[in-house]
PDB file of C-alpha atoms in Angstrom:
ATOM      1  CA  MET A  24       5.771  -1.516  -2.674  1.00  0.00           C
ATOM      2  CA  ILE A  25       5.389  -1.735   0.945  1.00  0.00           C
ATOM      3  CA  PHE A  26       7.906  -2.203   3.750  1.00  0.00           C
ATOM      4  CA  ALA A  27       6.677  -3.729   6.956  1.00  0.00           C
ATOM      5  CA  TYR A  28       8.558  -4.386  10.390  1.00  0.00           C
ATOM      6  CA  ASN A  29       7.311  -5.429  13.611  1.00  0.00           C
ATOM      7  CA  LYS A  30       9.970  -6.829  15.800  1.00  0.00           C
ATOM      8  CA  ALA A  31       7.916  -7.197  18.543  1.00  0.00           C
ATOM      9  CA  HIS A  32       5.461  -9.717  17.231  1.00  0.00           C
ATOM     10  CA  VAL A  33       7.115 -10.776  14.027  1.00  0.00           C
ATOM     11  CA  GLY A  34      10.773 -10.803  14.901  1.00  0.00           C
ATOM     12  CA  ASP A  35      13.732  -9.180  13.348  1.00  0.00           C
ATOM     13  CA  THR A  36      12.428  -9.319   9.748  1.00  0.00           C
ATOM     14  CA  LEU A  37      12.083  -6.585   7.257  1.00  0.00           C
ATOM     15  CA  ILE A  38       8.850  -7.738   5.088  1.00  0.00           C
ATOM     16  CA  VAL A  39       8.994  -6.346   1.504  1.00  0.00           C
ATOM     17  CA  MET A  40       5.668  -6.704  -0.291  1.00  0.00           C
ATOM     18  CA  MET A  41       5.803  -6.247  -3.995  1.00  0.00           C
ATOM     19  CA  ALA A  42       2.602  -7.293  -5.353  1.00  0.00           C
ATOM     20  CA  ASP A  43      -0.721  -9.082  -4.652  1.00  0.00           C
ATOM     21  CA  ASP A  44      -0.160 -12.787  -4.720  1.00  0.00           C
ATOM     22  CA  LYS A  45      -3.723 -13.207  -6.140  1.00  0.00           C
ATOM     23  CA  GLY A  46      -4.121 -16.347  -4.034  1.00  0.00           C
ATOM     24  CA  LEU A  47      -2.086 -18.378  -5.973  1.00  0.00           C
ATOM     25  CA  GLU A  48       0.316 -20.586  -4.633  1.00  0.00           C
ATOM     26  CA  GLN A  49       3.731 -19.457  -3.456  1.00  0.00           C
ATOM     27  CA  THR A  50       7.362 -20.588  -3.638  1.00  0.00           C
ATOM     28  CA  VAL A  51      10.358 -19.577  -1.309  1.00  0.00           C
ATOM     29  CA  GLU A  52      13.661 -19.353  -2.335  1.00  0.00           C
ATOM     30  CA  ARG A  53      16.110 -18.390   0.328  1.00  0.00           C
ATOM     31  CA  LYS A  54      19.724 -17.716   0.120  1.00  0.00           C
ATOM     32  CA  PHE A  55      21.482 -17.069   3.427  1.00  0.00           C
ATOM     33  CA  ASN A  56      19.346 -14.400   5.437  1.00  0.00           C
ATOM     34  CA  ILE A  57      17.013 -13.245   2.508  1.00  0.00           C
ATOM     35  CA  ALA A  58      14.102 -15.259   1.163  1.00  0.00           C
ATOM     36  CA  GLN A  59      12.427 -14.595  -2.339  1.00  0.00           C
ATOM     37  CA  ILE A  60       8.625 -15.243  -2.543  1.00  0.00           C
ATOM     38  CA  LYS A  61       7.093 -15.872  -6.012  1.00  0.00           C
ATOM     39  CA  ASN A  62       3.701 -16.889  -6.864  1.00  0.00           C
ATOM     40  CA  SER A  63       3.005 -19.764  -9.255  1.00  0.00           C
ATOM     41  CA  ALA A  64       2.687 -17.224 -12.308  1.00  0.00           C
ATOM     42  CA  GLY A  65       6.488 -16.265 -11.506  1.00  0.00           C
ATOM     43  CA  THR A  66       6.001 -13.139 -10.374  1.00  0.00           C
ATOM     44  CA  ILE A  67       7.901 -11.929  -7.321  1.00  0.00           C
ATOM     45  CA  VAL A  68       5.286 -10.892  -4.722  1.00  0.00           C
ATOM     46  CA  GLY A  69       7.693 -10.284  -1.681  1.00  0.00           C
ATOM     47  CA  TRP A  70      11.071 -10.375   0.135  1.00  0.00           C
ATOM     48  CA  ASN A  71      11.813 -11.278   3.688  1.00  0.00           C
ATOM     49  CA  PHE A  72      15.196  -9.729   5.112  1.00  0.00           C
ATOM     50  CA  PHE A  73      16.089 -11.955   8.304  1.00  0.00           C
ATOM     51  CA  HIS A  74      18.243 -10.664  11.185  1.00  0.00           C
ATOM     52  CA  VAL A  75      17.919  -7.189   9.395  1.00  0.00           C
ATOM     53  CA  SER A  76      18.988  -4.990  12.571  1.00  0.00           C
ATOM     54  CA  GLU A  77      22.345  -6.472  11.818  1.00  0.00           C
ATOM     55  CA  PHE A  78      23.059  -3.917   9.191  1.00  0.00           C
ATOM     56  CA  LEU A  79      19.937  -1.667   9.003  1.00  0.00           C
ATOM     57  CA  SER A  80      18.536   0.557  12.053  1.00  0.00           C
ATOM     58  CA  LEU A  81      14.784   0.514  11.525  1.00  0.00           C
ATOM     59  CA  THR A  82      12.422   2.627  13.730  1.00  0.00           C
ATOM     60  CA  GLY A  83       8.380   2.386  13.811  1.00  0.00           C
ATOM     61  CA  SER A  84       5.986  -0.623  13.548  1.00  0.00           C
ATOM     62  CA  GLY A  85       4.015  -1.481  10.982  1.00  0.00           C
ATOM     63  CA  ALA A  86       4.521  -0.179   7.457  1.00  0.00           C
ATOM     64  CA  ILE A  87       7.517   2.088   7.302  1.00  0.00           C
ATOM     65  CA  SER A  88       9.624   4.149   4.953  1.00  0.00           C
ATOM     66  CA  LEU A  89      13.276   3.625   3.725  1.00  0.00           C
ATOM     67  CA  THR A  90      15.597   6.100   2.378  1.00  0.00           C
ATOM     68  CA  ASP A  91      17.530   5.452  -0.703  1.00  0.00           C
ATOM     69  CA  GLU A  92      20.464   4.651   1.539  1.00  0.00           C
ATOM     70  CA  GLN A  93      18.747   1.954   3.063  1.00  0.00           C
ATOM     71  CA  ILE A  94      17.429   0.555  -0.172  1.00  0.00           C
ATOM     72  CA  ASP A  95      20.940   0.678  -1.253  1.00  0.00           C
ATOM     73  CA  LEU A  96      21.897  -1.368   1.494  1.00  0.00           C
ATOM     74  CA  LEU A  97      19.196  -3.821   1.053  1.00  0.00           C
ATOM     75  CA  ASN A  98      20.387  -4.141  -2.840  1.00  0.00           C
ATOM     76  CA  GLU A  99      23.857  -4.908  -1.696  1.00  0.00           C
ATOM     77  CA  LYS A 100      22.745  -7.652   0.651  1.00  0.00           C
ATOM     78  CA  LEU A 101      20.684  -9.106  -2.418  1.00  0.00           C
ATOM     79  CA  ALA A 102      23.579  -9.046  -4.630  1.00  0.00           C
ATOM     80  CA  ILE A 103      25.818 -10.624  -1.747  1.00  0.00           C
ATOM     81  CA  SER A 104      23.427 -13.442  -1.192  1.00  0.00           C
ATOM     82  CA  GLY A 105      23.082 -14.478  -5.172  1.00  0.00           C
ATOM     83  CA  PHE A 106      19.939 -12.495  -5.949  1.00  0.00           C
ATOM     84  CA  SER A 107      20.173 -10.540  -9.324  1.00  0.00           C
ATOM     85  CA  GLU A 108      17.136  -8.677  -8.774  1.00  0.00           C
ATOM     86  CA  LYS A 109      16.935  -4.985  -7.177  1.00  0.00           C
ATOM     87  CA  LEU A 110      14.364  -3.307  -5.211  1.00  0.00           C
ATOM     88  CA  PRO A 111      13.191  -0.052  -6.796  1.00  0.00           C
ATOM     89  CA  TYR A 112      13.459   3.336  -5.321  1.00  0.00           C
ATOM     90  CA  ASP A 113       9.554   4.457  -4.599  1.00  0.00           C
ATOM     91  CA  HIS A 114       9.024   7.549  -2.661  1.00  0.00           C
ATOM     92  CA  ALA A 115       5.270   8.341  -3.944  1.00  0.00           C
ATOM     93  CA  PRO A 116       2.915   8.769  -0.788  1.00  0.00           C
ATOM     94  CA  HIS A 117       0.447   5.932  -0.342  1.00  0.00           C
ATOM     95  CA  PHE A 118      -2.145   8.231   0.993  1.00  0.00           C
ATOM     96  CA  VAL A 119      -3.064  11.282  -0.999  1.00  0.00           C
ATOM     97  CA  VAL A 120      -5.870  13.685  -1.435  1.00  0.00           C
ATOM     98  CA  GLY A 121      -7.981  12.819  -4.365  1.00  0.00           C
ATOM     99  CA  PHE A 122     -10.896  14.472  -6.282  1.00  0.00           C
ATOM    100  CA  VAL A 123     -14.078  12.678  -7.171  1.00  0.00           C
ATOM    101  CA  LYS A 124     -14.587  13.615 -10.687  1.00  0.00           C
ATOM    102  CA  SER A 125     -17.644  11.260 -11.196  1.00  0.00           C
ATOM    103  CA  CYS A 126     -19.661   9.071  -9.223  1.00  0.00           C
ATOM    104  CA  VAL A 127     -22.037   6.632 -10.431  1.00  0.00           C
ATOM    105  CA  PRO A 128     -24.250   3.882  -9.117  1.00  0.00           C
ATOM    106  CA  HIS A 129     -22.787   0.342  -9.554  1.00  0.00           C
ATOM    107  CA  PRO A 130     -25.074  -1.654 -11.820  1.00  0.00           C
ATOM    108  CA  ASP A 131     -24.809  -4.846  -9.775  1.00  0.00           C
ATOM    109  CA  SER A 132     -25.069  -3.291  -6.152  1.00  0.00           C
ATOM    110  CA  ASP A 133     -27.705  -1.224  -4.315  1.00  0.00           C
ATOM    111  CA  HIS A 134     -25.001   0.409  -2.071  1.00  0.00           C
ATOM    112  CA  LEU A 135     -21.722   0.582  -4.194  1.00  0.00           C
ATOM    113  CA  SER A 136     -20.577   3.514  -6.138  1.00  0.00           C
ATOM    114  CA  ILE A 137     -17.989   3.745  -9.159  1.00  0.00           C
ATOM    115  CA  THR A 138     -15.799   6.991  -8.957  1.00  0.00           C
ATOM    116  CA  GLN A 139     -13.379   8.253 -11.109  1.00  0.00           C
ATOM    117  CA  THR A 140     -11.134   9.733  -8.740  1.00  0.00           C
ATOM    118  CA  GLU A 141      -8.091  12.060  -9.419  1.00  0.00           C
ATOM    119  CA  VAL A 142      -4.995  11.342  -7.695  1.00  0.00           C
ATOM    120  CA  ASP A 143      -1.296  12.683  -7.825  1.00  0.00           C
ATOM    121  CA  ASN A 144       0.227  13.857 -11.170  1.00  0.00           C
ATOM    122  CA  GLY A 145      -3.144  14.070 -12.894  1.00  0.00           C
ATOM    123  CA  GLU A 146      -3.788  10.223 -12.822  1.00  0.00           C
ATOM    124  CA  VAL A 147      -7.426   9.083 -12.423  1.00  0.00           C
ATOM    125  CA  LEU A 148      -8.155   5.850 -10.757  1.00  0.00           C
ATOM    126  CA  GLN A 149     -11.398   4.129 -10.909  1.00  0.00           C
ATOM    127  CA  ILE A 150     -12.280   3.236  -7.331  1.00  0.00           C
ATOM    128  CA  VAL A 151     -15.503   1.459  -5.864  1.00  0.00           C
ATOM    129  CA  CYS A 152     -16.444   2.773  -2.739  1.00  0.00           C
ATOM    130  CA  GLY A 153     -19.489   1.653  -0.370  1.00  0.00           C
ATOM    131  CA  ALA A 154     -20.009   4.873   1.736  1.00  0.00           C
ATOM    132  CA  ALA A 155     -23.158   6.376   1.643  1.00  0.00           C
ATOM    133  CA  ASN A 156     -21.825   9.881   1.631  1.00  0.00           C
ATOM    134  CA  ILE A 157     -19.483   9.414  -1.385  1.00  0.00           C
ATOM    135  CA  ARG A 158     -20.303  11.912  -4.362  1.00  0.00           C
ATOM    136  CA  GLU A 159     -19.038  13.820  -7.297  1.00  0.00           C
ATOM    137  CA  GLY A 160     -16.988  16.798  -6.368  1.00  0.00           C
ATOM    138  CA  LEU A 161     -15.561  15.536  -3.007  1.00  0.00           C
ATOM    139  CA  LYS A 162     -12.018  16.003  -1.760  1.00  0.00           C
ATOM    140  CA  VAL A 163     -11.105  12.438   0.006  1.00  0.00           C
ATOM    141  CA  VAL A 164      -8.245  10.683   1.208  1.00  0.00           C
ATOM    142  CA  VAL A 165      -7.253   7.795  -1.182  1.00  0.00           C
ATOM    143  CA  ALA A 166      -4.909   4.636  -0.272  1.00  0.00           C
ATOM    144  CA  LYS A 167      -3.452   3.949  -3.631  1.00  0.00           C
ATOM    145  CA  PRO A 168      -2.590   0.328  -4.775  1.00  0.00           C
ATOM    146  CA  GLY A 169       0.344  -0.962  -2.813  1.00  0.00           C
ATOM    147  CA  THR A 170      -0.822   0.624   0.647  1.00  0.00           C
ATOM    148  CA  MET A 171      -0.811  -1.123   4.059  1.00  0.00           C
ATOM    149  CA  MET A 172      -3.953   0.462   6.193  1.00  0.00           C
ATOM    150  CA  PRO A 173      -3.020   1.302   9.947  1.00  0.00           C
ATOM    151  CA  ASP A 174      -4.867  -1.949  10.964  1.00  0.00           C
ATOM    152  CA  GLY A 175      -2.730  -3.957   8.705  1.00  0.00           C
ATOM    153  CA  MET A 176      -5.122  -4.722   5.506  1.00  0.00           C
ATOM    154  CA  LEU A 177      -3.465  -4.455   2.240  1.00  0.00           C
ATOM    155  CA  ILE A 178      -4.716  -2.331  -0.621  1.00  0.00           C
ATOM    156  CA  TRP A 179      -4.224  -3.905  -3.870  1.00  0.00           C
ATOM    157  CA  PRO A 180      -6.108  -3.632  -7.493  1.00  0.00           C
ATOM    158  CA  GLY A 181      -9.224  -5.844  -7.155  1.00  0.00           C
ATOM    159  CA  VAL A 182     -12.746  -6.553  -8.579  1.00  0.00           C
ATOM    160  CA  LEU A 183     -15.924  -5.630  -6.542  1.00  0.00           C
ATOM    161  CA  ARG A 184     -19.004  -7.152  -8.216  1.00  0.00           C
ATOM    162  CA  GLY A 185     -17.511  -7.274 -11.376  1.00  0.00           C
ATOM    163  CA  VAL A 186     -16.037  -3.756 -11.576  1.00  0.00           C
ATOM    164  CA  GLU A 187     -12.195  -3.193 -11.374  1.00  0.00           C
ATOM    165  CA  SER A 188     -11.105  -1.137  -8.536  1.00  0.00           C
ATOM    166  CA  TYR A 189      -7.928   0.670  -8.006  1.00  0.00           C
ATOM    167  CA  GLY A 190      -7.236   1.849  -4.593  1.00  0.00           C
ATOM    168  CA  MET A 191      -9.547   3.038  -1.576  1.00  0.00           C
ATOM    169  CA  ILE A 192     -11.498   6.064  -0.568  1.00  0.00           C
ATOM    170  CA  CYS A 193     -10.992   6.149   3.206  1.00  0.00           C
ATOM    171  CA  SER A 194     -12.802   6.921   6.500  1.00  0.00           C
ATOM    172  CA  ALA A 195     -11.348   8.869   9.375  1.00  0.00           C
ATOM    173  CA  LYS A 196     -11.918   5.604  11.427  1.00  0.00           C
ATOM    174  CA  GLU A 197     -10.179   3.494   8.908  1.00  0.00           C
ATOM    175  CA  LEU A 198      -7.332   5.944   9.075  1.00  0.00           C
ATOM    176  CA  GLU A 199      -7.142   5.605  12.745  1.00  0.00           C
ATOM    177  CA  LEU A 200      -7.126   9.397  13.090  1.00  0.00           C
ATOM    178  CA  PRO A 201      -7.632  10.730  16.461  1.00  0.00           C
ATOM    179  CA  ASN A 202     -11.072  11.669  17.741  1.00  0.00           C
ATOM    180  CA  ALA A 203     -12.579   9.952  14.428  1.00  0.00           C
ATOM    181  CA  PRO A 204     -16.062   9.717  14.372  1.00  0.00           C
ATOM    182  CA  GLN A 205     -17.580   6.329  14.857  1.00  0.00           C
ATOM    183  CA  LYS A 206     -20.217   6.853  12.162  1.00  0.00           C
ATOM    184  CA  LYS A 207     -19.907   5.421   8.812  1.00  0.00           C
ATOM    185  CA  GLY A 208     -18.845   7.413   5.895  1.00  0.00           C
ATOM    186  CA  ILE A 209     -15.489   8.582   4.083  1.00  0.00           C
ATOM    187  CA  LEU A 210     -13.552  11.614   5.197  1.00  0.00           C
ATOM    188  CA  GLU A 211     -14.755  14.781   3.560  1.00  0.00           C
ATOM    189  CA  LEU A 212     -11.684  17.070   3.382  1.00  0.00           C
ATOM    190  CA  SER A 213     -11.873  20.747   2.759  1.00  0.00           C
ATOM    191  CA  GLN A 214     -12.075  22.167  -0.673  1.00  0.00           C
ATOM    192  CA  ASP A 215      -8.785  24.012   0.168  1.00  0.00           C
ATOM    193  CA  ALA A 216      -7.022  20.568   0.389  1.00  0.00           C
ATOM    194  CA  VAL A 217      -4.524  20.100  -2.666  1.00  0.00           C
ATOM    195  CA  VAL A 218      -5.241  17.323  -5.064  1.00  0.00           C
ATOM    196  CA  GLY A 219      -2.325  14.785  -5.245  1.00  0.00           C
ATOM    197  CA  SER A 220      -0.626  15.990  -2.170  1.00  0.00           C
ATOM    198  CA  GLU A 221       0.306  13.442   0.694  1.00  0.00           C
ATOM    199  CA  PHE A 222      -2.328  13.042   3.466  1.00  0.00           C
ATOM    200  CA  LYS A 223      -0.088  12.351   6.457  1.00  0.00           C
ATOM    201  CA  LEU A 224      -1.557  10.022   9.341  1.00  0.00           C
ATOM    202  CA  ALA A 225       0.300  11.544  12.137  1.00  0.00           C
TER     203      ALA A 225
END
């Protein structure tokens, strides 16, 4: 789940992204100042809370984090507006330290690799990576599914050349880290980095 807010460019609207719309047609149901967005498969892919600053004080721009108390307020507004659904509490970090347990060439590409990368709580994600320096044994930064990158790109499960991929192994440039090298390649972390710990961008 992604919360995004950009008053200067989008207006006073909190955008909640729940799932990938998978390119399907969307329908919108609006009740008062809340809009529910579903795809044609019936999956709720997002919510828009208009004039959100009337009841919620938000700081920052782009992807933001909300407290449980703020989510409670959003759920109250959903109920008052006549929606039965509730937003879940989700405080799992989006960017985590990962460990590349295995890395093999993609069977249908001369530059992609298929990795099995351990993230938090022992979970292992299959991630297809195109970086030349990807290899087994690295500690890396993983953007998990349901992450908004600093440039606004959304990370959802996908398929690359016929192989499923669940996340993204990131470069310093993609993370927009200060003094990030312009050369291509994923960010290689120290072997002291703790697998599963949150990687903070700032």
